[in-house]
Structures are given as structure tokens and as C-alpha cells.
Amino acid sequence: MKNKMELTFSALSQNESFARVSVASFIAQLDPTLDELTEIKTVVSEAVTNSIIHGYENDPNGVVYISVILEEDMVELEIRDEGLGIEDLDEALQPLYTTKPELERSGMGFTIMENFMDEMHVISHKGEGTIIRLKKHLTKTKALCN
């Protein structure tokens, strides 16, 4: 059975934890392992923070969109903004690359997302925003208990 959730909120840094907890609560119905849940929460935090800091440059009038689709053991996430977009996507996807060194950003957001998920696709157009699509297969913990 396919189940879907959508979430929309203002691009405020205090909403990052709200997004993380909301997604985790929705995914909990699939009974993920603690590691899987932690990884997904981290990925949501990274993507939402990127939207707020880089996409909207902390403009609270921006809106972050999240959709989550659950099907069998698959979690599909989409985090989207309508902000500035990424000028050079290839460069932005490189580990340690940041456009905000003055904010002590590590430049590891995309690397973390890529390592914690099975698939990651980033679509971005300057002046139009960014879409991050992520997929993760969860382990079948219930099957292991039988």
C-alpha cells in the first residue's frame, strides 16, 4: 500500500526540527531501525537547512516543501524550495564545498545525504529553486523476528 504525506512551512531555522520530527513520525509506521530513522532525520535536516540558508538566504518569506511517499520498504523524500537555485550544481555536490564559509558551514550536506540514502537526485535552476529527491530501502526488521 502506498501512503503519502506533504508538508509546507516557512523558511525559518526553527522549523528544521519540526520537519525532521514530522518526517520521522510518518516513517515510523514502517518500523525502521534506529539507525535508519536517524539517517533519514539527518538527511531531512541537511536538505531543509540548505533550503533555508542557501535557497532563501534566511528570508522567512520563503517556503520549504516536503513530500514523503512510503511503499513497502521504500521511503521516497522530496525537499523543494523556490529560492535562488544552485549556480554550479557539479561544484556544489563536491565534498567540503560551501558558499557560506562565514557561517561556518562544513560543505558536507550533499555528501551526507548521498551516503545515508540509496539514491539522491538534485535538480536546480538559478532563480527557480532546488529539488532534492531521495530514496531509501528499509531493512525488514519484522521479517527477521519471525
mmCIF file of C-alpha atoms in Angstrom:
data_model
loop_
_atom_site.group_PDB
_atom_site.id
_atom_site.type_symbol
_atom_site.label_atom_id
_atom_site.label_comp_id
_atom_site.label_asym_id
_atom_site.label_seq_id
_atom_site.Cartn_x
_atom_site.Cartn_y
_atom_site.Cartn_z
ATOM 1 C CA MET A 1 0.000 0.000 0.000
ATOM 2 C CA LYS A 2 1.226 3.486 -0.888
ATOM 3 C CA ASN A 3 0.988 6.248 1.705
ATOM 4 C CA LYS A 4 1.875 9.918 1.155
ATOM 5 C CA MET A 5 2.439 12.979 3.310
ATOM 6 C CA GLU A 6 3.074 16.582 2.309
ATOM 7 C CA LEU A 7 4.393 19.354 4.497
ATOM 8 C CA THR A 8 4.788 23.069 3.789
ATOM 9 C CA PHE A 9 6.346 25.584 6.161
ATOM 10 C CA SER A 10 8.105 28.949 6.350
ATOM 11 C CA ALA A 11 11.840 29.007 5.703
ATOM 12 C CA LEU A 12 12.747 29.651 9.330
ATOM 13 C CA SER A 13 15.612 27.813 11.003
ATOM 14 C CA GLN A 14 13.406 26.840 13.968
ATOM 15 C CA ASN A 15 11.214 24.834 11.560
ATOM 16 C CA GLU A 16 14.082 22.475 10.690
ATOM 17 C CA SER A 17 13.473 20.378 13.823
ATOM 18 C CA PHE A 18 9.720 20.395 13.132
ATOM 19 C CA ALA A 19 10.372 18.996 9.649
ATOM 20 C CA ARG A 20 12.759 16.340 10.945
ATOM 21 C CA VAL A 21 10.378 15.114 13.657
ATOM 22 C CA SER A 22 7.333 15.209 11.349
ATOM 23 C CA VAL A 23 9.023 13.089 8.691
ATOM 24 C CA ALA A 24 10.349 10.665 11.322
ATOM 25 C CA SER A 25 6.882 10.272 12.834
ATOM 26 C CA PHE A 26 5.377 9.491 9.455
ATOM 27 C CA ILE A 27 8.106 6.998 8.549
ATOM 28 C CA ALA A 28 7.835 5.237 11.926
ATOM 29 C CA GLN A 29 4.863 3.231 10.629
ATOM 30 C CA LEU A 30 7.320 1.194 8.521
ATOM 31 C CA ASP A 31 9.200 0.210 11.693
ATOM 32 C CA PRO A 32 12.654 1.373 10.568
ATOM 33 C CA THR A 33 15.750 0.549 12.588
ATOM 34 C CA LEU A 34 17.044 3.273 14.877
ATOM 35 C CA ASP A 35 19.991 3.831 12.521
ATOM 36 C CA GLU A 36 17.685 4.195 9.503
ATOM 37 C CA LEU A 37 15.474 6.663 11.341
ATOM 38 C CA THR A 38 18.495 8.673 12.485
ATOM 39 C CA GLU A 39 19.894 8.767 8.949
ATOM 40 C CA ILE A 40 16.595 9.956 7.469
ATOM 41 C CA LYS A 41 16.214 12.634 10.152
ATOM 42 C CA THR A 42 19.757 13.828 9.428
ATOM 43 C CA VAL A 43 19.078 13.969 5.688
ATOM 44 C CA VAL A 44 15.899 15.991 6.234
ATOM 45 C CA SER A 45 17.822 18.393 8.489
ATOM 46 C CA GLU A 46 20.550 18.854 5.881
ATOM 47 C CA ALA A 47 18.138 19.422 2.988
ATOM 48 C CA VAL A 48 15.873 21.808 4.904
ATOM 49 C CA THR A 49 18.853 23.759 6.240
ATOM 50 C CA ASN A 50 20.204 24.073 2.678
ATOM 51 C CA SER A 51 16.851 25.457 1.518
ATOM 52 C CA ILE A 52 16.701 27.992 4.334
ATOM 53 C CA ILE A 53 20.333 29.151 4.316
ATOM 54 C CA HIS A 54 21.286 28.822 0.659
ATOM 55 C CA GLY A 55 17.974 28.786 -1.231
ATOM 56 C CA TYR A 56 16.303 31.622 0.617
ATOM 57 C CA GLU A 57 19.308 33.186 2.372
ATOM 58 C CA ASN A 58 17.331 33.164 5.647
ATOM 59 C CA ASP A 59 14.374 35.034 4.139
ATOM 60 C CA PRO A 60 11.403 33.955 6.294
ATOM 61 C CA ASN A 61 9.037 34.666 3.395
ATOM 62 C CA GLY A 62 10.390 31.600 1.592
ATOM 63 C CA VAL A 63 8.530 28.303 1.744
ATOM 64 C CA VAL A 64 10.008 24.811 2.065
ATOM 65 C CA TYR A 65 8.030 21.888 0.657
ATOM 66 C CA ILE A 66 8.470 18.275 1.733
ATOM 67 C CA SER A 67 6.703 15.208 0.419
ATOM 68 C CA VAL A 68 7.207 11.681 1.668
ATOM 69 C CA ILE A 69 5.961 8.543 -0.045
ATOM 70 C CA LEU A 70 6.023 5.186 1.715
ATOM 71 C CA GLU A 71 5.561 1.990 -0.227
ATOM 72 C CA GLU A 72 6.523 -1.470 1.057
ATOM 73 C CA ASP A 73 10.038 -0.958 2.464
ATOM 74 C CA MET A 74 10.805 2.164 0.382
ATOM 75 C CA VAL A 75 10.926 5.754 1.620
ATOM 76 C CA GLU A 76 10.908 8.476 -1.030
ATOM 77 C CA LEU A 77 11.591 12.044 0.065
ATOM 78 C CA GLU A 78 11.387 15.267 -1.885
ATOM 79 C CA ILE A 79 12.548 18.522 -0.332
ATOM 80 C CA ARG A 80 11.943 21.537 -2.549
ATOM 81 C CA ASP A 81 12.341 25.287 -2.423
ATOM 82 C CA GLU A 82 11.647 28.101 -4.846
ATOM 83 C CA GLY A 83 14.731 30.052 -3.864
ATOM 84 C CA LEU A 84 17.888 31.171 -5.611
ATOM 85 C CA GLY A 85 18.821 27.826 -7.121
ATOM 86 C CA ILE A 86 22.346 26.475 -7.429
ATOM 87 C CA GLU A 87 24.613 28.181 -9.936
ATOM 88 C CA ASP A 88 27.051 25.285 -10.441
ATOM 89 C CA LEU A 89 25.482 22.015 -9.321
ATOM 90 C CA ASP A 90 28.560 19.889 -10.075
ATOM 91 C CA GLU A 91 30.655 22.125 -7.853
ATOM 92 C CA ALA A 92 28.005 22.233 -5.094
ATOM 93 C CA LEU A 93 27.917 18.429 -4.957
ATOM 94 C CA GLN A 94 31.638 18.241 -4.156
ATOM 95 C CA PRO A 95 32.548 17.418 -0.530
ATOM 96 C CA LEU A 96 33.590 20.456 1.537
ATOM 97 C CA TYR A 97 32.210 22.972 -0.988
ATOM 98 C CA THR A 98 30.289 25.808 0.640
ATOM 99 C CA THR A 99 29.151 29.234 -0.481
ATOM 100 C CA LYS A 100 28.795 30.352 3.140
ATOM 101 C CA PRO A 101 32.170 29.813 4.873
ATOM 102 C CA GLU A 102 31.479 32.838 7.082
ATOM 103 C CA LEU A 103 28.588 30.869 8.634
ATOM 104 C CA GLU A 104 30.969 28.004 9.429
ATOM 105 C CA ARG A 105 29.154 25.673 7.020
ATOM 106 C CA SER A 106 31.057 22.408 6.518
ATOM 107 C CA GLY A 107 30.061 21.850 2.899
ATOM 108 C CA MET A 108 29.159 18.236 3.672
ATOM 109 C CA GLY A 109 25.361 18.418 3.328
ATOM 110 C CA PHE A 110 25.040 16.737 -0.069
ATOM 111 C CA THR A 111 27.740 14.203 0.821
ATOM 112 C CA ILE A 112 25.850 13.226 3.981
ATOM 113 C CA MET A 113 22.587 12.922 2.051
ATOM 114 C CA GLU A 114 24.221 10.786 -0.615
ATOM 115 C CA ASN A 115 25.875 8.477 1.929
ATOM 116 C CA PHE A 116 22.787 7.972 4.107
ATOM 117 C CA MET A 117 20.366 7.295 1.255
ATOM 118 C CA ASP A 118 20.294 4.735 -1.564
ATOM 119 C CA GLU A 119 19.563 7.334 -4.252
ATOM 120 C CA MET A 120 19.916 11.106 -4.468
ATOM 121 C CA HIS A 121 18.991 13.367 -7.367
ATOM 122 C CA VAL A 122 19.321 17.134 -7.261
ATOM 123 C CA ILE A 123 17.617 19.399 -9.764
ATOM 124 C CA SER A 124 18.309 23.104 -9.576
ATOM 125 C CA HIS A 125 17.890 26.113 -11.802
ATOM 126 C CA LYS A 126 19.266 29.527 -10.987
ATOM 127 C CA GLY A 127 16.450 31.815 -9.872
ATOM 128 C CA GLU A 128 13.906 28.979 -9.748
ATOM 129 C CA GLY A 129 14.901 26.856 -6.775
ATOM 130 C CA THR A 130 16.110 23.371 -5.948
ATOM 131 C CA ILE A 131 14.535 19.926 -5.683
ATOM 132 C CA ILE A 132 16.271 17.131 -3.797
ATOM 133 C CA ARG A 133 14.840 13.655 -4.382
ATOM 134 C CA LEU A 134 15.993 10.849 -2.107
ATOM 135 C CA LYS A 135 15.182 7.156 -1.770
ATOM 136 C CA LYS A 136 15.990 4.635 0.906
ATOM 137 C CA HIS A 137 15.124 0.949 1.205
ATOM 138 C CA LEU A 138 14.487 -0.023 4.814
ATOM 139 C CA THR A 139 15.525 -3.352 6.263
ATOM 140 C CA LYS A 140 12.680 -5.730 7.010
ATOM 141 C CA THR A 141 13.009 -5.918 10.806
ATOM 142 C CA LYS A 142 9.635 -7.641 11.220
ATOM 143 C CA ALA A 143 10.669 -10.441 8.868
ATOM 144 C CA LEU A 144 13.834 -11.011 10.883
ATOM 145 C CA CYS A 145 11.827 -11.543 14.076
ATOM 146 C CA ASN A 146 9.671 -14.381 12.635
#
